PDB file of C-alpha atoms in Angstrom:
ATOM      1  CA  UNK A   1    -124.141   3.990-102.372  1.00  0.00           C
ATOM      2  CA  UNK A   2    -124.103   0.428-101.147  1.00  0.00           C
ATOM      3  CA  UNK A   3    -125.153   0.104 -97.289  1.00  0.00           C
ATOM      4  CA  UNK A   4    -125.156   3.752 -97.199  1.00  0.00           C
ATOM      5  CA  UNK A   5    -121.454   4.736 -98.214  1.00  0.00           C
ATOM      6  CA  UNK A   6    -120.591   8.087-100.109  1.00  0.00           C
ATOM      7  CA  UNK A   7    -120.701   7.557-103.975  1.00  0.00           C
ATOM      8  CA  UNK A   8    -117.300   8.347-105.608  1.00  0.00           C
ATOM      9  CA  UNK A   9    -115.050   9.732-107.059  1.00  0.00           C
ATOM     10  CA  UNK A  10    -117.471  11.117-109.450  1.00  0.00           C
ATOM     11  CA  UNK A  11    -116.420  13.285-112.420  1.00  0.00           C
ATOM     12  CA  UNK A  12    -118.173  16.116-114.300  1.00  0.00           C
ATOM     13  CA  UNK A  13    -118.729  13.054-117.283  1.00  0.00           C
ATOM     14  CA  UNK A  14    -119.375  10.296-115.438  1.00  0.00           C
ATOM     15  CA  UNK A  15    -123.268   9.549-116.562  1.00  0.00           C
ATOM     16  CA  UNK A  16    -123.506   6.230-115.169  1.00  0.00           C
ATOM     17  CA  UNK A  17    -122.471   7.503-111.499  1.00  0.00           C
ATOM     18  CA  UNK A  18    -125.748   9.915-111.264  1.00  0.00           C
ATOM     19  CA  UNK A  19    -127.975   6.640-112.034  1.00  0.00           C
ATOM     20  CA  UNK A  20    -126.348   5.975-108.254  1.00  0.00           C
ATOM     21  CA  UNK A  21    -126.537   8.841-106.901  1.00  0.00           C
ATOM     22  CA  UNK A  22    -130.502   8.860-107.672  1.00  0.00           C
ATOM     23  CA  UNK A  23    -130.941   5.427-106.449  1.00  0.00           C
ATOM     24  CA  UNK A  24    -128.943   6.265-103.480  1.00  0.00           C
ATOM     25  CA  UNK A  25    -131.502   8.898-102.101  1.00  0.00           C
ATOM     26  CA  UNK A  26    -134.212   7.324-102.766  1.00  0.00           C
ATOM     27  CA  UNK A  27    -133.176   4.094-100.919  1.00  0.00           C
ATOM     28  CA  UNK A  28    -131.979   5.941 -98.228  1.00  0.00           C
ATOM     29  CA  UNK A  29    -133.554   9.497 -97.909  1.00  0.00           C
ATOM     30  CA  UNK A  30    -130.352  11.212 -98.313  1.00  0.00           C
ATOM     31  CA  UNK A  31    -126.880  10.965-100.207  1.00  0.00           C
ATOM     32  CA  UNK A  32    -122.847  11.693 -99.868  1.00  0.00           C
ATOM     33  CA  UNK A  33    -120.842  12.159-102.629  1.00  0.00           C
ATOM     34  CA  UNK A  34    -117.539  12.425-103.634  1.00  0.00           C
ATOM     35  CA  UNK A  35    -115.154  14.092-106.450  1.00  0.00           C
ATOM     36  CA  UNK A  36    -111.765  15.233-107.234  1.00  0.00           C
ATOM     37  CA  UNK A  37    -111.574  19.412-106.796  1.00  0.00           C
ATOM     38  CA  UNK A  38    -109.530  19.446-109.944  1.00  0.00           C
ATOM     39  CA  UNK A  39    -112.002  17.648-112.717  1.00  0.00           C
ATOM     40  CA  UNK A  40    -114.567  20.076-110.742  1.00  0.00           C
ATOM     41  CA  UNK A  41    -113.071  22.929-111.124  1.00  0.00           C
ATOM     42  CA  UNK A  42    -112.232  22.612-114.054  1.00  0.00           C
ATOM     43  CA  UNK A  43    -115.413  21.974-115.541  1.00  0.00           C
ATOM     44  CA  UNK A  44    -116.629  25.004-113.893  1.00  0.00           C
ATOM     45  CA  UNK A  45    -114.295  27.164-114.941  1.00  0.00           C
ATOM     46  CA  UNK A  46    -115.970  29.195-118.013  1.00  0.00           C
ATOM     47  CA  UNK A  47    -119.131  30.023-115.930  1.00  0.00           C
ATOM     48  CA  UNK A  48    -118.906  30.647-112.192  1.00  0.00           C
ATOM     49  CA  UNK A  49    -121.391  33.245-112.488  1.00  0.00           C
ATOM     50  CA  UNK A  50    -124.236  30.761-113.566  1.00  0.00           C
ATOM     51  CA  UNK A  51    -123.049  28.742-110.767  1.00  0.00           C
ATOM     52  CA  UNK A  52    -122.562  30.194-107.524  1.00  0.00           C
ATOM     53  CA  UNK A  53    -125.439  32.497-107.367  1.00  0.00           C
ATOM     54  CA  UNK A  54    -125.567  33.431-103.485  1.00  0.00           C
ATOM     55  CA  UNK A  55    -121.708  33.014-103.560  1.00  0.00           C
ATOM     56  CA  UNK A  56    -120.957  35.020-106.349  1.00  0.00           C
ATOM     57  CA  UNK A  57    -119.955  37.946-104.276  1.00  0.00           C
ATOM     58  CA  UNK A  58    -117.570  35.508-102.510  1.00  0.00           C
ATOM     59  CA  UNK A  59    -115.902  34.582-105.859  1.00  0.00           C
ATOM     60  CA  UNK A  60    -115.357  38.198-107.095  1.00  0.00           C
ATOM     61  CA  UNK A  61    -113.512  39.666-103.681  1.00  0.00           C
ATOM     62  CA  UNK A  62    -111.387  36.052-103.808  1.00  0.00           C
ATOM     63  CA  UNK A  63    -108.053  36.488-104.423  1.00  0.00           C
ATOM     64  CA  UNK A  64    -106.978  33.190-104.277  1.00  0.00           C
ATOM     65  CA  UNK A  65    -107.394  31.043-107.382  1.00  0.00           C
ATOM     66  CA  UNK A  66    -108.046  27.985-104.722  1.00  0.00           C
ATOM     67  CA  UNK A  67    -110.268  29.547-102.929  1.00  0.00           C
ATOM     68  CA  UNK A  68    -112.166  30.369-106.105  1.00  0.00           C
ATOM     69  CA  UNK A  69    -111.504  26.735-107.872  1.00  0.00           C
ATOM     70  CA  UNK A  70    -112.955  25.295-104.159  1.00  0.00           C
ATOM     71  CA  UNK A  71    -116.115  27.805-104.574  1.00  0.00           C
ATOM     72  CA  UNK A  72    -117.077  26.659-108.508  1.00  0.00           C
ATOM     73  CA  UNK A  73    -116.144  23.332-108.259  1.00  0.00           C
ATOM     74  CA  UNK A  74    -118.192  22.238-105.000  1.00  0.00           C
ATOM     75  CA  UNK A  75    -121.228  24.136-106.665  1.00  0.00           C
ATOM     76  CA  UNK A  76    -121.152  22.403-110.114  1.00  0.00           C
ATOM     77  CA  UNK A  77    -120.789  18.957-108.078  1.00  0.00           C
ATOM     78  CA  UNK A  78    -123.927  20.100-105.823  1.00  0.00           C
ATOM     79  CA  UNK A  79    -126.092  21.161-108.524  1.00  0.00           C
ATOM     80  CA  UNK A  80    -125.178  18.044-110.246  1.00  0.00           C
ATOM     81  CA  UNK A  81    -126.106  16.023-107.204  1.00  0.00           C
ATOM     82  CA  UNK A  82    -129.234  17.843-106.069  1.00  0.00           C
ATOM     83  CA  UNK A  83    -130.677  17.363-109.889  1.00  0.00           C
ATOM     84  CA  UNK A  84    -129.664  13.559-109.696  1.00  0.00           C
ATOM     85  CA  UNK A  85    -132.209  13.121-106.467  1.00  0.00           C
ATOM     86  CA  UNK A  86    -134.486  15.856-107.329  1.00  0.00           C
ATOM     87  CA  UNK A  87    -134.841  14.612-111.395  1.00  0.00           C
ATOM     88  CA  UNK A  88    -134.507  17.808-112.657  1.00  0.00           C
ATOM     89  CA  UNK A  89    -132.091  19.800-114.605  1.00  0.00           C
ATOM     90  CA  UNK A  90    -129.078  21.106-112.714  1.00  0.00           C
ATOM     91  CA  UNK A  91    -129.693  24.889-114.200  1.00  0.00           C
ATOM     92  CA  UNK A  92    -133.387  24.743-112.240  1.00  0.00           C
ATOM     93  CA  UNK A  93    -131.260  24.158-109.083  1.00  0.00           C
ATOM     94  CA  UNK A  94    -130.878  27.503-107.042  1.00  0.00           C
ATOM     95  CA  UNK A  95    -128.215  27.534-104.243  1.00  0.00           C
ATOM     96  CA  UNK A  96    -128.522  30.467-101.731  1.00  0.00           C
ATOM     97  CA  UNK A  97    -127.585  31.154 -97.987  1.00  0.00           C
ATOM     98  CA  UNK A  98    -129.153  31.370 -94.890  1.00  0.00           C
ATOM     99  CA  UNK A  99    -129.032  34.357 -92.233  1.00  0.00           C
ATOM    100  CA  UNK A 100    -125.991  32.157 -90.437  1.00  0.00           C
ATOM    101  CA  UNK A 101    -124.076  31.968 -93.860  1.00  0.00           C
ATOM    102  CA  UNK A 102    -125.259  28.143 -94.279  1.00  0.00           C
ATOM    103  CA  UNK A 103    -125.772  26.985 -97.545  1.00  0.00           C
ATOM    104  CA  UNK A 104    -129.969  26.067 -98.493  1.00  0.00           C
ATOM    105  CA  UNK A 105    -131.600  25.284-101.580  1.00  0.00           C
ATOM    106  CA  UNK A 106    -133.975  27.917-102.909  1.00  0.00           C
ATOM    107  CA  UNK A 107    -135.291  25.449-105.941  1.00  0.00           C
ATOM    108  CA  UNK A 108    -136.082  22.644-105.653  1.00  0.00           C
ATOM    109  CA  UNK A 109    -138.027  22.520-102.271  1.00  0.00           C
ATOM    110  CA  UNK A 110    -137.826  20.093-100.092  1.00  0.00           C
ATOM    111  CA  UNK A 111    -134.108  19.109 -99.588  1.00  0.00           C
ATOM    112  CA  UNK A 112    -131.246  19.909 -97.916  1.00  0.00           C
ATOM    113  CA  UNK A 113    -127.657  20.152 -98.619  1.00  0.00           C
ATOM    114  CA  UNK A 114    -124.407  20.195 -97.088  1.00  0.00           C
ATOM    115  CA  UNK A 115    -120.865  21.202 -98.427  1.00  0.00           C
ATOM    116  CA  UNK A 116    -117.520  20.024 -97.684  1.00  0.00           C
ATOM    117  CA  UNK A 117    -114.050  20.079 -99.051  1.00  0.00           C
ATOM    118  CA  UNK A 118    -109.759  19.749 -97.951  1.00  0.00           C
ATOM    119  CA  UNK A 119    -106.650  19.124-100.128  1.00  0.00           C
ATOM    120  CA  UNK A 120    -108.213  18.135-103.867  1.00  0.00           C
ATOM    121  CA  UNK A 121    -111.339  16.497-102.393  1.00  0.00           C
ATOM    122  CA  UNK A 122    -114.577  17.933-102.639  1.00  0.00           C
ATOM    123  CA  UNK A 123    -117.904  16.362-100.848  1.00  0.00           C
ATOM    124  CA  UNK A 124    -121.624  17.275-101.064  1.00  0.00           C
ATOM    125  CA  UNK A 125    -124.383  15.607 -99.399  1.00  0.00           C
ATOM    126  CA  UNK A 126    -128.259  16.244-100.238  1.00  0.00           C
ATOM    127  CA  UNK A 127    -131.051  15.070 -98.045  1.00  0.00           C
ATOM    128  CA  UNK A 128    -135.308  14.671 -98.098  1.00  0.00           C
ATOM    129  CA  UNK A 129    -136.924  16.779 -95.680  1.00  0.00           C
ATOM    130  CA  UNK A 130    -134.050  16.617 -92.670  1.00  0.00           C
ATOM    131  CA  UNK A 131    -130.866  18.715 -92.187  1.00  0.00           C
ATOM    132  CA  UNK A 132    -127.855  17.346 -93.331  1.00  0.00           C
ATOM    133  CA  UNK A 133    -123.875  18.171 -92.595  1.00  0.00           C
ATOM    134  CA  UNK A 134    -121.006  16.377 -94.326  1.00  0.00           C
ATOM    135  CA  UNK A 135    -117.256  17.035 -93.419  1.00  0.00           C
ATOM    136  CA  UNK A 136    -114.085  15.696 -95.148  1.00  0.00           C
ATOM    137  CA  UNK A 137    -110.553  15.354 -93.882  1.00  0.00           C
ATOM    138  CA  UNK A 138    -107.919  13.515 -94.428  1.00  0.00           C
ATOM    139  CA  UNK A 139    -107.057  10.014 -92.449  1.00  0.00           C
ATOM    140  CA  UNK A 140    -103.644  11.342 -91.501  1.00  0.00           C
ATOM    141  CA  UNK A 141    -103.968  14.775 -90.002  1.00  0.00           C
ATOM    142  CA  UNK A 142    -101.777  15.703 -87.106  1.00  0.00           C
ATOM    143  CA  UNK A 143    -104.402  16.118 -84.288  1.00  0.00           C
ATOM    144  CA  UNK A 144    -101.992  14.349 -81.545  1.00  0.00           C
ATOM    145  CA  UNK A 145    -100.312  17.786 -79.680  1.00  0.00           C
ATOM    146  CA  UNK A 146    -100.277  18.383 -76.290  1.00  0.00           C
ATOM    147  CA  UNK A 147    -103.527  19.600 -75.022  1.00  0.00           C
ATOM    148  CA  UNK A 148    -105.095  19.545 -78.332  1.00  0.00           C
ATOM    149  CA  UNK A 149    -108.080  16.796 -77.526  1.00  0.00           C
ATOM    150  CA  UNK A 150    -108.716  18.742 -74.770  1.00  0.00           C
ATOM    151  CA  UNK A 151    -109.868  21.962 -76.415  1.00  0.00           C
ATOM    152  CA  UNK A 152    -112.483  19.771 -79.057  1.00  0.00           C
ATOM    153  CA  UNK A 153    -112.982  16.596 -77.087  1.00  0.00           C
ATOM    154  CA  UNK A 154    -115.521  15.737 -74.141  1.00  0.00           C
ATOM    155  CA  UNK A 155    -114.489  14.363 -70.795  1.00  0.00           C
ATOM    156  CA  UNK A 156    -115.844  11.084 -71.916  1.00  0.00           C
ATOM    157  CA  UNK A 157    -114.636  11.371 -75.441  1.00  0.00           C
ATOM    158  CA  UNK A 158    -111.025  11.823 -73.627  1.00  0.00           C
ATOM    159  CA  UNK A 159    -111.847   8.827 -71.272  1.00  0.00           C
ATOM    160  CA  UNK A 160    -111.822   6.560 -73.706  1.00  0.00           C
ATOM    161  CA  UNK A 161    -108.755   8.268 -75.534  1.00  0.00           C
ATOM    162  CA  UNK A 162    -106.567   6.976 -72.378  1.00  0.00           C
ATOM    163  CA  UNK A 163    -104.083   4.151 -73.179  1.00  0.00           C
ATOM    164  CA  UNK A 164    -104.352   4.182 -77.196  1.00  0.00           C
ATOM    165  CA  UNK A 165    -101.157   4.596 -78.679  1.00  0.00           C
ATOM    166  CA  UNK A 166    -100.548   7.943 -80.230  1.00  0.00           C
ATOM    167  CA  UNK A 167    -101.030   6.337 -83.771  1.00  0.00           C
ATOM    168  CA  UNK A 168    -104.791   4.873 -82.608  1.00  0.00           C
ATOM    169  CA  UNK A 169    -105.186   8.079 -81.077  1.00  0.00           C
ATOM    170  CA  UNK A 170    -104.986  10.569 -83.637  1.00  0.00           C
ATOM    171  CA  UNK A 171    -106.733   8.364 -85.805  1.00  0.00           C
ATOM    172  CA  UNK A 172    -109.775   8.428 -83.333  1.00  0.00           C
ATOM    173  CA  UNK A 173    -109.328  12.480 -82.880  1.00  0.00           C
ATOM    174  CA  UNK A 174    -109.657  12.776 -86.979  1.00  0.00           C
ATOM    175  CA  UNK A 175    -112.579  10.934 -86.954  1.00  0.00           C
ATOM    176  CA  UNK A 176    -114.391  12.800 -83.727  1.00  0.00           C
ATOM    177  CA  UNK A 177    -113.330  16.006 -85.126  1.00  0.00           C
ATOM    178  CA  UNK A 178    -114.761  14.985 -88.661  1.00  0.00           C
ATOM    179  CA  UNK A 179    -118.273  14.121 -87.185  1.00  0.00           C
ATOM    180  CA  UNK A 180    -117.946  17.072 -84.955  1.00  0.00           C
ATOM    181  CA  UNK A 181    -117.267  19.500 -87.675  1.00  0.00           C
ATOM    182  CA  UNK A 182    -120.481  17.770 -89.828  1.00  0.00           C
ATOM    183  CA  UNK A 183    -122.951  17.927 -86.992  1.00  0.00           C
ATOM    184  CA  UNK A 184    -122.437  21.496 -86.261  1.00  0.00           C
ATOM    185  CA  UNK A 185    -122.361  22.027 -90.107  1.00  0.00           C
ATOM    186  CA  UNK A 186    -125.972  21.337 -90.350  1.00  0.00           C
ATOM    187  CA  UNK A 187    -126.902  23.417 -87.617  1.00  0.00           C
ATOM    188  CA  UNK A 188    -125.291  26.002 -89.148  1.00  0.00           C
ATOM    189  CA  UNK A 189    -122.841  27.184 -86.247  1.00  0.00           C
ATOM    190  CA  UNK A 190    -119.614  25.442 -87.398  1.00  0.00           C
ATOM    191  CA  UNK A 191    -116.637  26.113 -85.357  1.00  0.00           C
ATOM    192  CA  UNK A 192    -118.911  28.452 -83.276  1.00  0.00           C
ATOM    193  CA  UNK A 193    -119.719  25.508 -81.458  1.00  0.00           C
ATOM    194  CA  UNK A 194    -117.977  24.399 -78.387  1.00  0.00           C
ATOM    195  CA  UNK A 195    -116.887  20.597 -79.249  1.00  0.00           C
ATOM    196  CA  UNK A 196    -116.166  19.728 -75.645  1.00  0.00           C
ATOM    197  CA  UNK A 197    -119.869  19.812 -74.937  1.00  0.00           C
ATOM    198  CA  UNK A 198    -120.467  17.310 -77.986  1.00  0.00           C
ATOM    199  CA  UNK A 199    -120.057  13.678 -76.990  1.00  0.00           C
ATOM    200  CA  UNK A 200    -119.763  11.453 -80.700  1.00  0.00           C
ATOM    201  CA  UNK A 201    -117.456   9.236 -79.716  1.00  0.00           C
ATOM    202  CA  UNK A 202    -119.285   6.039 -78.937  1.00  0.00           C
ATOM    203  CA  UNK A 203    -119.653   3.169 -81.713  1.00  0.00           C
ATOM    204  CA  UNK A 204    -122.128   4.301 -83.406  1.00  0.00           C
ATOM    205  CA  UNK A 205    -121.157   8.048 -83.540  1.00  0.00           C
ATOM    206  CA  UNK A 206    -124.092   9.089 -81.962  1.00  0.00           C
ATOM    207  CA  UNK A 207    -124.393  11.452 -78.799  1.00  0.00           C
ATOM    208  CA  UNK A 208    -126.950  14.143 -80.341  1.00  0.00           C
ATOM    209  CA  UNK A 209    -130.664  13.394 -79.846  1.00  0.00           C
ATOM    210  CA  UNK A 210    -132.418  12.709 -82.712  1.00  0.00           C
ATOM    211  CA  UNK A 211    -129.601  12.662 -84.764  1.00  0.00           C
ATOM    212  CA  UNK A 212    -127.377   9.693 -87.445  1.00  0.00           C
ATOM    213  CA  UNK A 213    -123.771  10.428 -87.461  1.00  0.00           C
ATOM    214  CA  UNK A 214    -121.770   8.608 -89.903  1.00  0.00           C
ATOM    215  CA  UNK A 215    -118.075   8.657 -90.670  1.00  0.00           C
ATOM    216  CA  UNK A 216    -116.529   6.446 -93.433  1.00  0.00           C
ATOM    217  CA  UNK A 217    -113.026   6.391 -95.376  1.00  0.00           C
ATOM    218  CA  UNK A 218    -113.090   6.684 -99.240  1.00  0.00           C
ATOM    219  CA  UNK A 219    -110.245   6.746-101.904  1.00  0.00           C
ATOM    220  CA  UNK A 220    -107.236   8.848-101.530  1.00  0.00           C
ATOM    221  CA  UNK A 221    -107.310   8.654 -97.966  1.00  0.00           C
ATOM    222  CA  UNK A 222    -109.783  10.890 -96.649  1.00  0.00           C
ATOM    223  CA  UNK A 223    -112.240  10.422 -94.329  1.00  0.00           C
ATOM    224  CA  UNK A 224    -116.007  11.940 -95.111  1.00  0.00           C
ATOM    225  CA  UNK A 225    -118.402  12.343 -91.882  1.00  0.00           C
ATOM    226  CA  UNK A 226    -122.051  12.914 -92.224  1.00  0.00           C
ATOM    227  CA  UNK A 227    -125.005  14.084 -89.946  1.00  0.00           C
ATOM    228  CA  UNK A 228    -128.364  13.433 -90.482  1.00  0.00           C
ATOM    229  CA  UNK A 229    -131.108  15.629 -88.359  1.00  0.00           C
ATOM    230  CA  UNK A 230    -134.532  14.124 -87.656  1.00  0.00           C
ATOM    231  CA  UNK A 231    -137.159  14.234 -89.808  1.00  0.00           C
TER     232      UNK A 231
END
């Protein structure tokens, strides 16, 4: 995770890539990783059960195979992550869910975690003692429609929209929507949230007290957004 960056693509046998992921933490206080859906859910396939714990009732009343390859997958790549930082083994790690539906670690203690995934990518994040979010989505999503930025964006947000052409533009709407989505992902309110009260779309990605927001491309053409509470 050089200079902070998500660590990826990592696959389910990729030993040298959790040496990283430990390192990353620990030089940083938190982590993003990365991994193909596929190789994930693959790997999970012969024992969701083990796996998904709080989400196991989601799994069974799935009808989609996706849905259920998205559910497996992002777990094994979490537990693998969380036992990286935490130096444990990934059956001690215990995923369950909050009141809000927001995914929290029951073992070990003292960490937080954050879930994300689109179109074959899957992304966890795992931090020390702070909330964390992580979104993914890819580079080239259609966000430019008419009146579209003006149902997620704020007034300054859309200020500084003004005279990009529509190919800078949407670019800049994927990556305020991606920082949106992870900040309100680690409050645990999601698309509850009204984005037009949310300014993130100054240089740093700040705009919530307290708060690092992040957003960086990685392979394949996706973009991965993170947000960091206080600690």
């Amino acid at each position: 995770m050089a200079n902070g960056r998500p660590i990826g693509p990592l696959s389910p046998g990729a030993e040298g890539g959790w040496r990283a992921v430990a390192e990353g933490a620990r030089r940083h206080g938190h982590v993003v990783c990365h991994g193909p859906l596929e190789e994930w859910a693959r790997a999970a396939g012969c024992r969701p059960r083990a796996l998904l714990g709080a989400d196991w009732p989601r799994y069974l009343t799935a009808r989609d195979p996706a849905v259920r390859a998205r559910l497996s997958g992002s777990r094994l790549l979490l537990r693998q992550v969380v036992a990286a930082v935490a130096g444990t083994a990934p059956e001690r790690v215990r995923l369950e869910r909050d009141p809000r539906g927001r995914p929290v670690l029951a073992a070990p203690g003292g960490l937080d975690v954050g879930i994300s995934h689109t179109a074959g990518m899957l992304v966890v994040g795992v931090a020390h003692d702070r909330l964390i979010g992580v979104d993914v989505e890819a580079r080239d999503r259609p966000l430019v429609a008419p009146g579209l930025a003006e149902r997620f964006c704020h007034p300054d947000e859309l200020a500084r929209l003004h005279g990009l052409s529509p190919a800078e533009r949407n670019a800049r709407l994927v990556r305020l929507w991606t920082l949106k989505e992870a900040y309100t992902k680690a409050l645990g309110v999601g698309l509850a949230a009204d984005f037009r009260h949310l300014d993130v779309g100054g240089p740093t990605g700040g705009g919530a007290a307290g708060w690092r927001l992040r957003c960086d491309g990685v392979t394949g053409g996706f973009l991965v957004a993170r947000a960091l509470g206080p600690a």
